[in-house]
JSON list of C-alpha atoms in Angstrom, two decimals:
[
{"chain": "A", "resi": 1, "resn": "UNK", "atom": "CA", "xyz": [109.03, 131.97, 144.53]},
{"chain": "A", "resi": 2, "resn": "UNK", "atom": "CA", "xyz": [106.12, 132.96, 142.31]},
{"chain": "A", "resi": 3, "resn": "UNK", "atom": "CA", "xyz": [103.31, 134.47, 144.21]},
{"chain": "A", "resi": 4, "resn": "UNK", "atom": "CA", "xyz": [100.30, 135.59, 142.06]},
{"chain": "A", "resi": 5, "resn": "UNK", "atom": "CA", "xyz": [97.63, 137.72, 142.87]},
{"chain": "A", "resi": 6, "resn": "UNK", "atom": "CA", "xyz": [94.48, 136.77, 141.34]},
{"chain": "A", "resi": 7, "resn": "UNK", "atom": "CA", "xyz": [93.03, 139.58, 139.11]},
{"chain": "A", "resi": 8, "resn": "UNK", "atom": "CA", "xyz": [89.34, 139.69, 138.54]},
{"chain": "A", "resi": 9, "resn": "UNK", "atom": "CA", "xyz": [88.82, 143.32, 139.11]},
{"chain": "A", "resi": 10, "resn": "UNK", "atom": "CA", "xyz": [88.84, 143.79, 142.78]},
{"chain": "A", "resi": 11, "resn": "UNK", "atom": "CA", "xyz": [90.30, 146.58, 144.38]},
{"chain": "A", "resi": 12, "resn": "UNK", "atom": "CA", "xyz": [92.76, 147.37, 147.15]},
{"chain": "A", "resi": 13, "resn": "UNK", "atom": "CA", "xyz": [95.80, 145.11, 144.86]},
{"chain": "A", "resi": 14, "resn": "UNK", "atom": "CA", "xyz": [98.72, 147.96, 145.29]},
{"chain": "A", "resi": 15, "resn": "UNK", "atom": "CA", "xyz": [98.71, 147.68, 149.26]},
{"chain": "A", "resi": 16, "resn": "UNK", "atom": "CA", "xyz": [99.01, 144.27, 148.79]},
{"chain": "A", "resi": 17, "resn": "UNK", "atom": "CA", "xyz": [101.98, 144.26, 146.29]},
{"chain": "A", "resi": 18, "resn": "UNK", "atom": "CA", "xyz": [103.62, 146.84, 148.51]},
{"chain": "A", "resi": 19, "resn": "UNK", "atom": "CA", "xyz": [103.27, 144.52, 151.46]},
{"chain": "A", "resi": 20, "resn": "UNK", "atom": "CA", "xyz": [104.99, 141.74, 149.78]},
{"chain": "A", "resi": 21, "resn": "UNK", "atom": "CA", "xyz": [107.70, 143.46, 148.29]},
{"chain": "A", "resi": 22, "resn": "UNK", "atom": "CA", "xyz": [108.53, 144.87, 151.97]},
{"chain": "A", "resi": 23, "resn": "UNK", "atom": "CA", "xyz": [109.05, 141.11, 152.62]},
{"chain": "A", "resi": 24, "resn": "UNK", "atom": "CA", "xyz": [111.35, 141.09, 149.78]},
{"chain": "A", "resi": 25, "resn": "UNK", "atom": "CA", "xyz": [109.12, 139.30, 147.23]},
{"chain": "A", "resi": 26, "resn": "UNK", "atom": "CA", "xyz": [107.30, 140.41, 144.01]},
{"chain": "A", "resi": 27, "resn": "UNK", "atom": "CA", "xyz": [104.17, 139.43, 143.13]},
{"chain": "A", "resi": 28, "resn": "UNK", "atom": "CA", "xyz": [102.29, 139.46, 139.87]},
{"chain": "A", "resi": 29, "resn": "UNK", "atom": "CA", "xyz": [98.77, 140.00, 138.86]},
{"chain": "A", "resi": 30, "resn": "UNK", "atom": "CA", "xyz": [97.03, 137.49, 136.52]},
{"chain": "A", "resi": 31, "resn": "UNK", "atom": "CA", "xyz": [93.80, 136.16, 135.69]},
{"chain": "A", "resi": 32, "resn": "UNK", "atom": "CA", "xyz": [95.82, 133.53, 133.18]},
{"chain": "A", "resi": 33, "resn": "UNK", "atom": "CA", "xyz": [94.63, 130.15, 134.34]},
{"chain": "A", "resi": 34, "resn": "UNK", "atom": "CA", "xyz": [98.19, 128.27, 133.64]},
{"chain": "A", "resi": 35, "resn": "UNK", "atom": "CA", "xyz": [99.86, 131.40, 135.36]},
{"chain": "A", "resi": 36, "resn": "UNK", "atom": "CA", "xyz": [98.32, 130.79, 138.35]},
{"chain": "A", "resi": 37, "resn": "UNK", "atom": "CA", "xyz": [98.30, 127.01, 138.76]},
{"chain": "A", "resi": 38, "resn": "UNK", "atom": "CA", "xyz": [101.53, 127.74, 138.13]},
{"chain": "A", "resi": 39, "resn": "UNK", "atom": "CA", "xyz": [102.49, 129.92, 141.47]},
{"chain": "A", "resi": 40, "resn": "UNK", "atom": "CA", "xyz": [104.01, 128.80, 144.63]},
{"chain": "A", "resi": 41, "resn": "UNK", "atom": "CA", "xyz": [101.54, 130.94, 146.51]},
{"chain": "A", "resi": 42, "resn": "UNK", "atom": "CA", "xyz": [98.11, 132.53, 145.30]},
{"chain": "A", "resi": 43, "resn": "UNK", "atom": "CA", "xyz": [96.49, 135.27, 146.93]},
{"chain": "A", "resi": 44, "resn": "UNK", "atom": "CA", "xyz": [92.84, 135.89, 146.19]},
{"chain": "A", "resi": 45, "resn": "UNK", "atom": "CA", "xyz": [91.76, 139.36, 147.51]},
{"chain": "A", "resi": 46, "resn": "UNK", "atom": "CA", "xyz": [88.75, 141.08, 147.38]},
{"chain": "A", "resi": 47, "resn": "UNK", "atom": "CA", "xyz": [86.89, 144.61, 148.08]},
{"chain": "A", "resi": 48, "resn": "UNK", "atom": "CA", "xyz": [83.50, 145.13, 147.42]},
{"chain": "A", "resi": 49, "resn": "UNK", "atom": "CA", "xyz": [80.18, 143.48, 146.91]},
{"chain": "A", "resi": 50, "resn": "UNK", "atom": "CA", "xyz": [80.09, 139.64, 146.89]},
{"chain": "A", "resi": 51, "resn": "UNK", "atom": "CA", "xyz": [77.60, 139.08, 143.98]},
{"chain": "A", "resi": 52, "resn": "UNK", "atom": "CA", "xyz": [79.13, 141.25, 141.59]},
{"chain": "A", "resi": 53, "resn": "UNK", "atom": "CA", "xyz": [82.41, 139.74, 142.22]},
{"chain": "A", "resi": 54, "resn": "UNK", "atom": "CA", "xyz": [81.14, 136.34, 141.39]},
{"chain": "A", "resi": 55, "resn": "UNK", "atom": "CA", "xyz": [79.80, 137.54, 138.36]},
{"chain": "A", "resi": 56, "resn": "UNK", "atom": "CA", "xyz": [83.33, 138.49, 137.64]},
{"chain": "A", "resi": 57, "resn": "UNK", "atom": "CA", "xyz": [84.85, 135.36, 138.52]},
{"chain": "A", "resi": 58, "resn": "UNK", "atom": "CA", "xyz": [82.12, 133.51, 136.47]},
{"chain": "A", "resi": 59, "resn": "UNK", "atom": "CA", "xyz": [82.71, 135.53, 133.53]},
{"chain": "A", "resi": 60, "resn": "UNK", "atom": "CA", "xyz": [86.64, 134.72, 133.56]},
{"chain": "A", "resi": 61, "resn": "UNK", "atom": "CA", "xyz": [86.21, 131.14, 134.22]},
{"chain": "A", "resi": 62, "resn": "UNK", "atom": "CA", "xyz": [88.17, 131.53, 137.75]},
{"chain": "A", "resi": 63, "resn": "UNK", "atom": "CA", "xyz": [85.33, 130.23, 139.81]},
{"chain": "A", "resi": 64, "resn": "UNK", "atom": "CA", "xyz": [86.31, 126.93, 138.29]},
{"chain": "A", "resi": 65, "resn": "UNK", "atom": "CA", "xyz": [89.82, 127.30, 138.51]},
{"chain": "A", "resi": 66, "resn": "UNK", "atom": "CA", "xyz": [90.29, 128.76, 142.28]},
{"chain": "A", "resi": 67, "resn": "UNK", "atom": "CA", "xyz": [89.07, 125.66, 143.79]},
{"chain": "A", "resi": 68, "resn": "UNK", "atom": "CA", "xyz": [90.86, 123.18, 142.25]},
{"chain": "A", "resi": 69, "resn": "UNK", "atom": "CA", "xyz": [94.20, 125.01, 142.81]},
{"chain": "A", "resi": 70, "resn": "UNK", "atom": "CA", "xyz": [96.96, 122.67, 145.18]},
{"chain": "A", "resi": 71, "resn": "UNK", "atom": "CA", "xyz": [99.47, 125.63, 146.31]},
{"chain": "A", "resi": 72, "resn": "UNK", "atom": "CA", "xyz": [98.82, 127.21, 149.22]},
{"chain": "A", "resi": 73, "resn": "UNK", "atom": "CA", "xyz": [95.80, 130.09, 148.54]},
{"chain": "A", "resi": 74, "resn": "UNK", "atom": "CA", "xyz": [94.88, 133.12, 150.79]},
{"chain": "A", "resi": 75, "resn": "UNK", "atom": "CA", "xyz": [91.84, 134.77, 150.58]},
{"chain": "A", "resi": 76, "resn": "UNK", "atom": "CA", "xyz": [91.85, 138.50, 151.86]},
{"chain": "A", "resi": 77, "resn": "UNK", "atom": "CA", "xyz": [88.39, 139.95, 152.99]},
{"chain": "A", "resi": 78, "resn": "UNK", "atom": "CA", "xyz": [85.58, 139.49, 150.47]},
{"chain": "A", "resi": 79, "resn": "UNK", "atom": "CA", "xyz": [88.05, 136.76, 148.66]},
{"chain": "A", "resi": 80, "resn": "UNK", "atom": "CA", "xyz": [87.71, 134.80, 152.07]},
{"chain": "A", "resi": 81, "resn": "UNK", "atom": "CA", "xyz": [83.90, 135.18, 151.80]},
{"chain": "A", "resi": 82, "resn": "UNK", "atom": "CA", "xyz": [83.72, 134.40, 148.17]},
{"chain": "A", "resi": 83, "resn": "UNK", "atom": "CA", "xyz": [85.42, 130.87, 148.99]},
{"chain": "A", "resi": 84, "resn": "UNK", "atom": "CA", "xyz": [82.43, 130.15, 151.33]},
{"chain": "A", "resi": 85, "resn": "UNK", "atom": "CA", "xyz": [79.20, 128.32, 150.45]},
{"chain": "A", "resi": 86, "resn": "UNK", "atom": "CA", "xyz": [76.88, 130.88, 150.51]},
{"chain": "A", "resi": 87, "resn": "UNK", "atom": "CA", "xyz": [76.74, 135.17, 151.42]},
{"chain": "A", "resi": 88, "resn": "UNK", "atom": "CA", "xyz": [73.86, 136.38, 152.36]},
{"chain": "A", "resi": 89, "resn": "UNK", "atom": "CA", "xyz": [75.04, 139.52, 150.16]},
{"chain": "A", "resi": 90, "resn": "UNK", "atom": "CA", "xyz": [73.03, 139.88, 146.99]},
{"chain": "A", "resi": 91, "resn": "UNK", "atom": "CA", "xyz": [71.81, 136.02, 148.23]},
{"chain": "A", "resi": 92, "resn": "UNK", "atom": "CA", "xyz": [75.73, 134.71, 146.39]},
{"chain": "A", "resi": 93, "resn": "UNK", "atom": "CA", "xyz": [76.37, 131.33, 146.04]},
{"chain": "A", "resi": 94, "resn": "UNK", "atom": "CA", "xyz": [80.06, 131.10, 146.65]},
{"chain": "A", "resi": 95, "resn": "UNK", "atom": "CA", "xyz": [83.02, 128.92, 145.90]},
{"chain": "A", "resi": 96, "resn": "UNK", "atom": "CA", "xyz": [82.05, 126.13, 148.51]},
{"chain": "A", "resi": 97, "resn": "UNK", "atom": "CA", "xyz": [85.72, 126.02, 149.41]},
{"chain": "A", "resi": 98, "resn": "UNK", "atom": "CA", "xyz": [84.84, 126.31, 153.37]},
{"chain": "A", "resi": 99, "resn": "UNK", "atom": "CA", "xyz": [81.48, 125.02, 154.95]},
{"chain": "A", "resi": 100, "resn": "UNK", "atom": "CA", "xyz": [80.53, 128.24, 156.29]},
{"chain": "A", "resi": 101, "resn": "UNK", "atom": "CA", "xyz": [77.64, 130.83, 155.76]},
{"chain": "A", "resi": 102, "resn": "UNK", "atom": "CA", "xyz": [78.50, 134.56, 155.56]},
{"chain": "A", "resi": 103, "resn": "UNK", "atom": "CA", "xyz": [76.08, 136.72, 157.46]},
{"chain": "A", "resi": 104, "resn": "UNK", "atom": "CA", "xyz": [75.55, 140.55, 157.70]},
{"chain": "A", "resi": 105, "resn": "UNK", "atom": "CA", "xyz": [75.77, 142.55, 161.26]},
{"chain": "A", "resi": 106, "resn": "UNK", "atom": "CA", "xyz": [72.64, 143.48, 162.64]},
{"chain": "A", "resi": 107, "resn": "UNK", "atom": "CA", "xyz": [71.83, 146.87, 163.72]},
{"chain": "A", "resi": 108, "resn": "UNK", "atom": "CA", "xyz": [73.22, 146.38, 167.36]},
{"chain": "A", "resi": 109, "resn": "UNK", "atom": "CA", "xyz": [76.67, 147.24, 166.32]},
{"chain": "A", "resi": 110, "resn": "UNK", "atom": "CA", "xyz": [77.80, 149.90, 164.10]},
{"chain": "A", "resi": 111, "resn": "UNK", "atom": "CA", "xyz": [77.72, 148.81, 160.40]},
{"chain": "A", "resi": 112, "resn": "UNK", "atom": "CA", "xyz": [80.28, 148.51, 158.42]},
{"chain": "A", "resi": 113, "resn": "UNK", "atom": "CA", "xyz": [82.76, 147.38, 161.48]},
{"chain": "A", "resi": 114, "resn": "UNK", "atom": "CA", "xyz": [86.04, 149.42, 160.40]},
{"chain": "A", "resi": 115, "resn": "UNK", "atom": "CA", "xyz": [88.76, 149.37, 162.22]},
{"chain": "A", "resi": 116, "resn": "UNK", "atom": "CA", "xyz": [91.01, 147.50, 165.06]},
{"chain": "A", "resi": 117, "resn": "UNK", "atom": "CA", "xyz": [90.03, 144.27, 166.31]},
{"chain": "A", "resi": 118, "resn": "UNK", "atom": "CA", "xyz": [91.45, 141.27, 168.44]},
{"chain": "A", "resi": 119, "resn": "UNK", "atom": "CA", "xyz": [91.77, 137.89, 166.81]},
{"chain": "A", "resi": 120, "resn": "UNK", "atom": "CA", "xyz": [91.91, 134.85, 169.15]},
{"chain": "A", "resi": 121, "resn": "UNK", "atom": "CA", "xyz": [91.54, 131.39, 169.33]},
{"chain": "A", "resi": 122, "resn": "UNK", "atom": "CA", "xyz": [94.76, 131.19, 166.83]},
{"chain": "A", "resi": 123, "resn": "UNK", "atom": "CA", "xyz": [95.62, 127.74, 165.14]},
{"chain": "A", "resi": 124, "resn": "UNK", "atom": "CA", "xyz": [97.90, 126.29, 162.51]},
{"chain": "A", "resi": 125, "resn": "UNK", "atom": "CA", "xyz": [101.02, 127.74, 160.87]},
{"chain": "A", "resi": 126, "resn": "UNK", "atom": "CA", "xyz": [99.49, 130.88, 159.69]},
{"chain": "A", "resi": 127, "resn": "UNK", "atom": "CA", "xyz": [99.76, 132.43, 163.14]},
{"chain": "A", "resi": 128, "resn": "UNK", "atom": "CA", "xyz": [103.39, 131.22, 164.48]},
{"chain": "A", "resi": 129, "resn": "UNK", "atom": "CA", "xyz": [105.02, 134.17, 166.18]},
{"chain": "A", "resi": 130, "resn": "UNK", "atom": "CA", "xyz": [101.59, 135.68, 166.71]},
{"chain": "A", "resi": 131, "resn": "UNK", "atom": "CA", "xyz": [100.21, 136.54, 169.80]},
{"chain": "A", "resi": 132, "resn": "UNK", "atom": "CA", "xyz": [96.41, 135.52, 170.60]},
{"chain": "A", "resi": 133, "resn": "UNK", "atom": "CA", "xyz": [94.61, 138.93, 171.44]},
{"chain": "A", "resi": 134, "resn": "UNK", "atom": "CA", "xyz": [96.55, 140.94, 168.79]},
{"chain": "A", "resi": 135, "resn": "UNK", "atom": "CA", "xyz": [94.92, 143.47, 166.62]},
{"chain": "A", "resi": 136, "resn": "UNK", "atom": "CA", "xyz": [94.33, 143.52, 163.00]},
{"chain": "A", "resi": 137, "resn": "UNK", "atom": "CA", "xyz": [92.29, 146.31, 160.76]},
{"chain": "A", "resi": 138, "resn": "UNK", "atom": "CA", "xyz": [89.08, 144.99, 159.19]},
{"chain": "A", "resi": 139, "resn": "UNK", "atom": "CA", "xyz": [86.38, 146.75, 157.23]},
{"chain": "A", "resi": 140, "resn": "UNK", "atom": "CA", "xyz": [83.09, 144.73, 156.47]},
{"chain": "A", "resi": 141, "resn": "UNK", "atom": "CA", "xyz": [79.45, 144.89, 156.67]},
{"chain": "A", "resi": 142, "resn": "UNK", "atom": "CA", "xyz": [79.47, 140.93, 156.50]},
{"chain": "A", "resi": 143, "resn": "UNK", "atom": "CA", "xyz": [81.16, 137.71, 158.45]},
{"chain": "A", "resi": 144, "resn": "UNK", "atom": "CA", "xyz": [81.40, 134.50, 158.47]},
{"chain": "A", "resi": 145, "resn": "UNK", "atom": "CA", "xyz": [79.22, 132.36, 161.09]},
{"chain": "A", "resi": 146, "resn": "UNK", "atom": "CA", "xyz": [81.61, 130.47, 163.48]},
{"chain": "A", "resi": 147, "resn": "UNK", "atom": "CA", "xyz": [82.56, 127.32, 161.58]},
{"chain": "A", "resi": 148, "resn": "UNK", "atom": "CA", "xyz": [84.74, 124.07, 161.50]},
{"chain": "A", "resi": 149, "resn": "UNK", "atom": "CA", "xyz": [87.21, 125.45, 159.51]},
{"chain": "A", "resi": 150, "resn": "UNK", "atom": "CA", "xyz": [87.83, 128.24, 161.97]},
{"chain": "A", "resi": 151, "resn": "UNK", "atom": "CA", "xyz": [91.47, 128.94, 162.83]},
{"chain": "A", "resi": 152, "resn": "UNK", "atom": "CA", "xyz": [90.79, 132.31, 164.52]},
{"chain": "A", "resi": 153, "resn": "UNK", "atom": "CA", "xyz": [87.70, 134.08, 165.82]},
{"chain": "A", "resi": 154, "resn": "UNK", "atom": "CA", "xyz": [87.09, 137.85, 166.73]},
{"chain": "A", "resi": 155, "resn": "UNK", "atom": "CA", "xyz": [84.15, 139.54, 168.87]},
{"chain": "A", "resi": 156, "resn": "UNK", "atom": "CA", "xyz": [81.98, 141.92, 167.26]},
{"chain": "A", "resi": 157, "resn": "UNK", "atom": "CA", "xyz": [78.68, 141.91, 168.66]},
{"chain": "A", "resi": 158, "resn": "UNK", "atom": "CA", "xyz": [78.78, 138.37, 168.04]},
{"chain": "A", "resi": 159, "resn": "UNK", "atom": "CA", "xyz": [81.74, 135.88, 167.91]},
{"chain": "A", "resi": 160, "resn": "UNK", "atom": "CA", "xyz": [82.35, 135.22, 164.19]},
{"chain": "A", "resi": 161, "resn": "UNK", "atom": "CA", "xyz": [85.24, 133.29, 162.16]},
{"chain": "A", "resi": 162, "resn": "UNK", "atom": "CA", "xyz": [87.59, 136.07, 161.39]},
{"chain": "A", "resi": 163, "resn": "UNK", "atom": "CA", "xyz": [90.62, 133.25, 159.43]},
{"chain": "A", "resi": 164, "resn": "UNK", "atom": "CA", "xyz": [89.54, 130.07, 157.80]},
{"chain": "A", "resi": 165, "resn": "UNK", "atom": "CA", "xyz": [91.79, 126.89, 156.47]},
{"chain": "A", "resi": 166, "resn": "UNK", "atom": "CA", "xyz": [90.88, 123.65, 154.88]},
{"chain": "A", "resi": 167, "resn": "UNK", "atom": "CA", "xyz": [93.54, 121.65, 153.04]},
{"chain": "A", "resi": 168, "resn": "UNK", "atom": "CA", "xyz": [95.44, 124.13, 151.02]},
{"chain": "A", "resi": 169, "resn": "UNK", "atom": "CA", "xyz": [93.13, 127.18, 151.52]},
{"chain": "A", "resi": 170, "resn": "UNK", "atom": "CA", "xyz": [93.43, 130.08, 153.66]},
{"chain": "A", "resi": 171, "resn": "UNK", "atom": "CA", "xyz": [91.21, 133.12, 154.41]},
{"chain": "A", "resi": 172, "resn": "UNK", "atom": "CA", "xyz": [91.17, 136.08, 156.59]},
{"chain": "A", "resi": 173, "resn": "UNK", "atom": "CA", "xyz": [88.55, 138.46, 156.87]},
{"chain": "A", "resi": 174, "resn": "UNK", "atom": "CA", "xyz": [91.04, 141.18, 158.26]},
{"chain": "A", "resi": 175, "resn": "UNK", "atom": "CA", "xyz": [93.43, 142.99, 155.95]},
{"chain": "A", "resi": 176, "resn": "UNK", "atom": "CA", "xyz": [96.86, 141.73, 156.73]},
{"chain": "A", "resi": 177, "resn": "UNK", "atom": "CA", "xyz": [98.79, 144.26, 154.09]},
{"chain": "A", "resi": 178, "resn": "UNK", "atom": "CA", "xyz": [97.07, 147.16, 156.64]},
{"chain": "A", "resi": 179, "resn": "UNK", "atom": "CA", "xyz": [97.66, 145.45, 160.01]},
{"chain": "A", "resi": 180, "resn": "UNK", "atom": "CA", "xyz": [101.27, 146.64, 160.93]},
{"chain": "A", "resi": 181, "resn": "UNK", "atom": "CA", "xyz": [103.78, 144.22, 162.17]},
{"chain": "A", "resi": 182, "resn": "UNK", "atom": "CA", "xyz": [100.71, 141.44, 163.01]},
{"chain": "A", "resi": 183, "resn": "UNK", "atom": "CA", "xyz": [100.05, 141.26, 159.51]},
{"chain": "A", "resi": 184, "resn": "UNK", "atom": "CA", "xyz": [103.22, 141.57, 157.96]},
{"chain": "A", "resi": 185, "resn": "UNK", "atom": "CA", "xyz": [103.77, 138.19, 160.08]},
{"chain": "A", "resi": 186, "resn": "UNK", "atom": "CA", "xyz": [100.83, 136.85, 158.96]},
{"chain": "A", "resi": 187, "resn": "UNK", "atom": "CA", "xyz": [101.58, 137.41, 154.96]},
{"chain": "A", "resi": 188, "resn": "UNK", "atom": "CA", "xyz": [105.68, 136.15, 156.10]},
{"chain": "A", "resi": 189, "resn": "UNK", "atom": "CA", "xyz": [103.77, 133.10, 157.77]},
{"chain": "A", "resi": 190, "resn": "UNK", "atom": "CA", "xyz": [101.53, 132.19, 154.87]},
{"chain": "A", "resi": 191, "resn": "UNK", "atom": "CA", "xyz": [104.66, 132.50, 152.21]},
{"chain": "A", "resi": 192, "resn": "UNK", "atom": "CA", "xyz": [106.36, 130.01, 154.36]},
{"chain": "A", "resi": 193, "resn": "UNK", "atom": "CA", "xyz": [103.83, 127.44, 154.39]},
{"chain": "A", "resi": 194, "resn": "UNK", "atom": "CA", "xyz": [104.90, 124.50, 152.53]},
{"chain": "A", "resi": 195, "resn": "UNK", "atom": "CA", "xyz": [102.41, 121.91, 152.29]},
{"chain": "A", "resi": 196, "resn": "UNK", "atom": "CA", "xyz": [104.65, 118.87, 152.26]},
{"chain": "A", "resi": 197, "resn": "UNK", "atom": "CA", "xyz": [105.44, 119.11, 155.84]}
]
């Protein structure tokens, strides 16, 4: 299986590569359109600020490539947020894959949210063998408002969409590569996805 992690200067790549290696696979880092299109699975990571991340994607043309991919694609953290319509962070237009808005937590909660929180209302094969109310690891100041593409939810001051799915595109706000056995199971489920089924 060919697994490509999209390379656009985002951090946190090594921990994703290690997590995939623990599952018995190798992942390559690439910004090459042909290589990305030929992959069986694509991971779109992200750590940092939405505006500058979108500038990087535009400068490489990846903003046009990602929405047209046909294989399973998993956005992680900022990667998921960039797949939405719009983010309040830097008033940033996203890739428009998910019909969703990214908002900043208000001051009624500690920002950023750092640490373990529960995921509920789990849907789709991404969460096979994952129990409702399992804990996952999150680090973020912005969240995706509850929306039609939601496949998991978390509560932190507000209920928000902690995982999304539309067609072949999936997104998780949490870091599966840092979420212990639960995160490992979710990554394993993603790598097993077969869009023909």
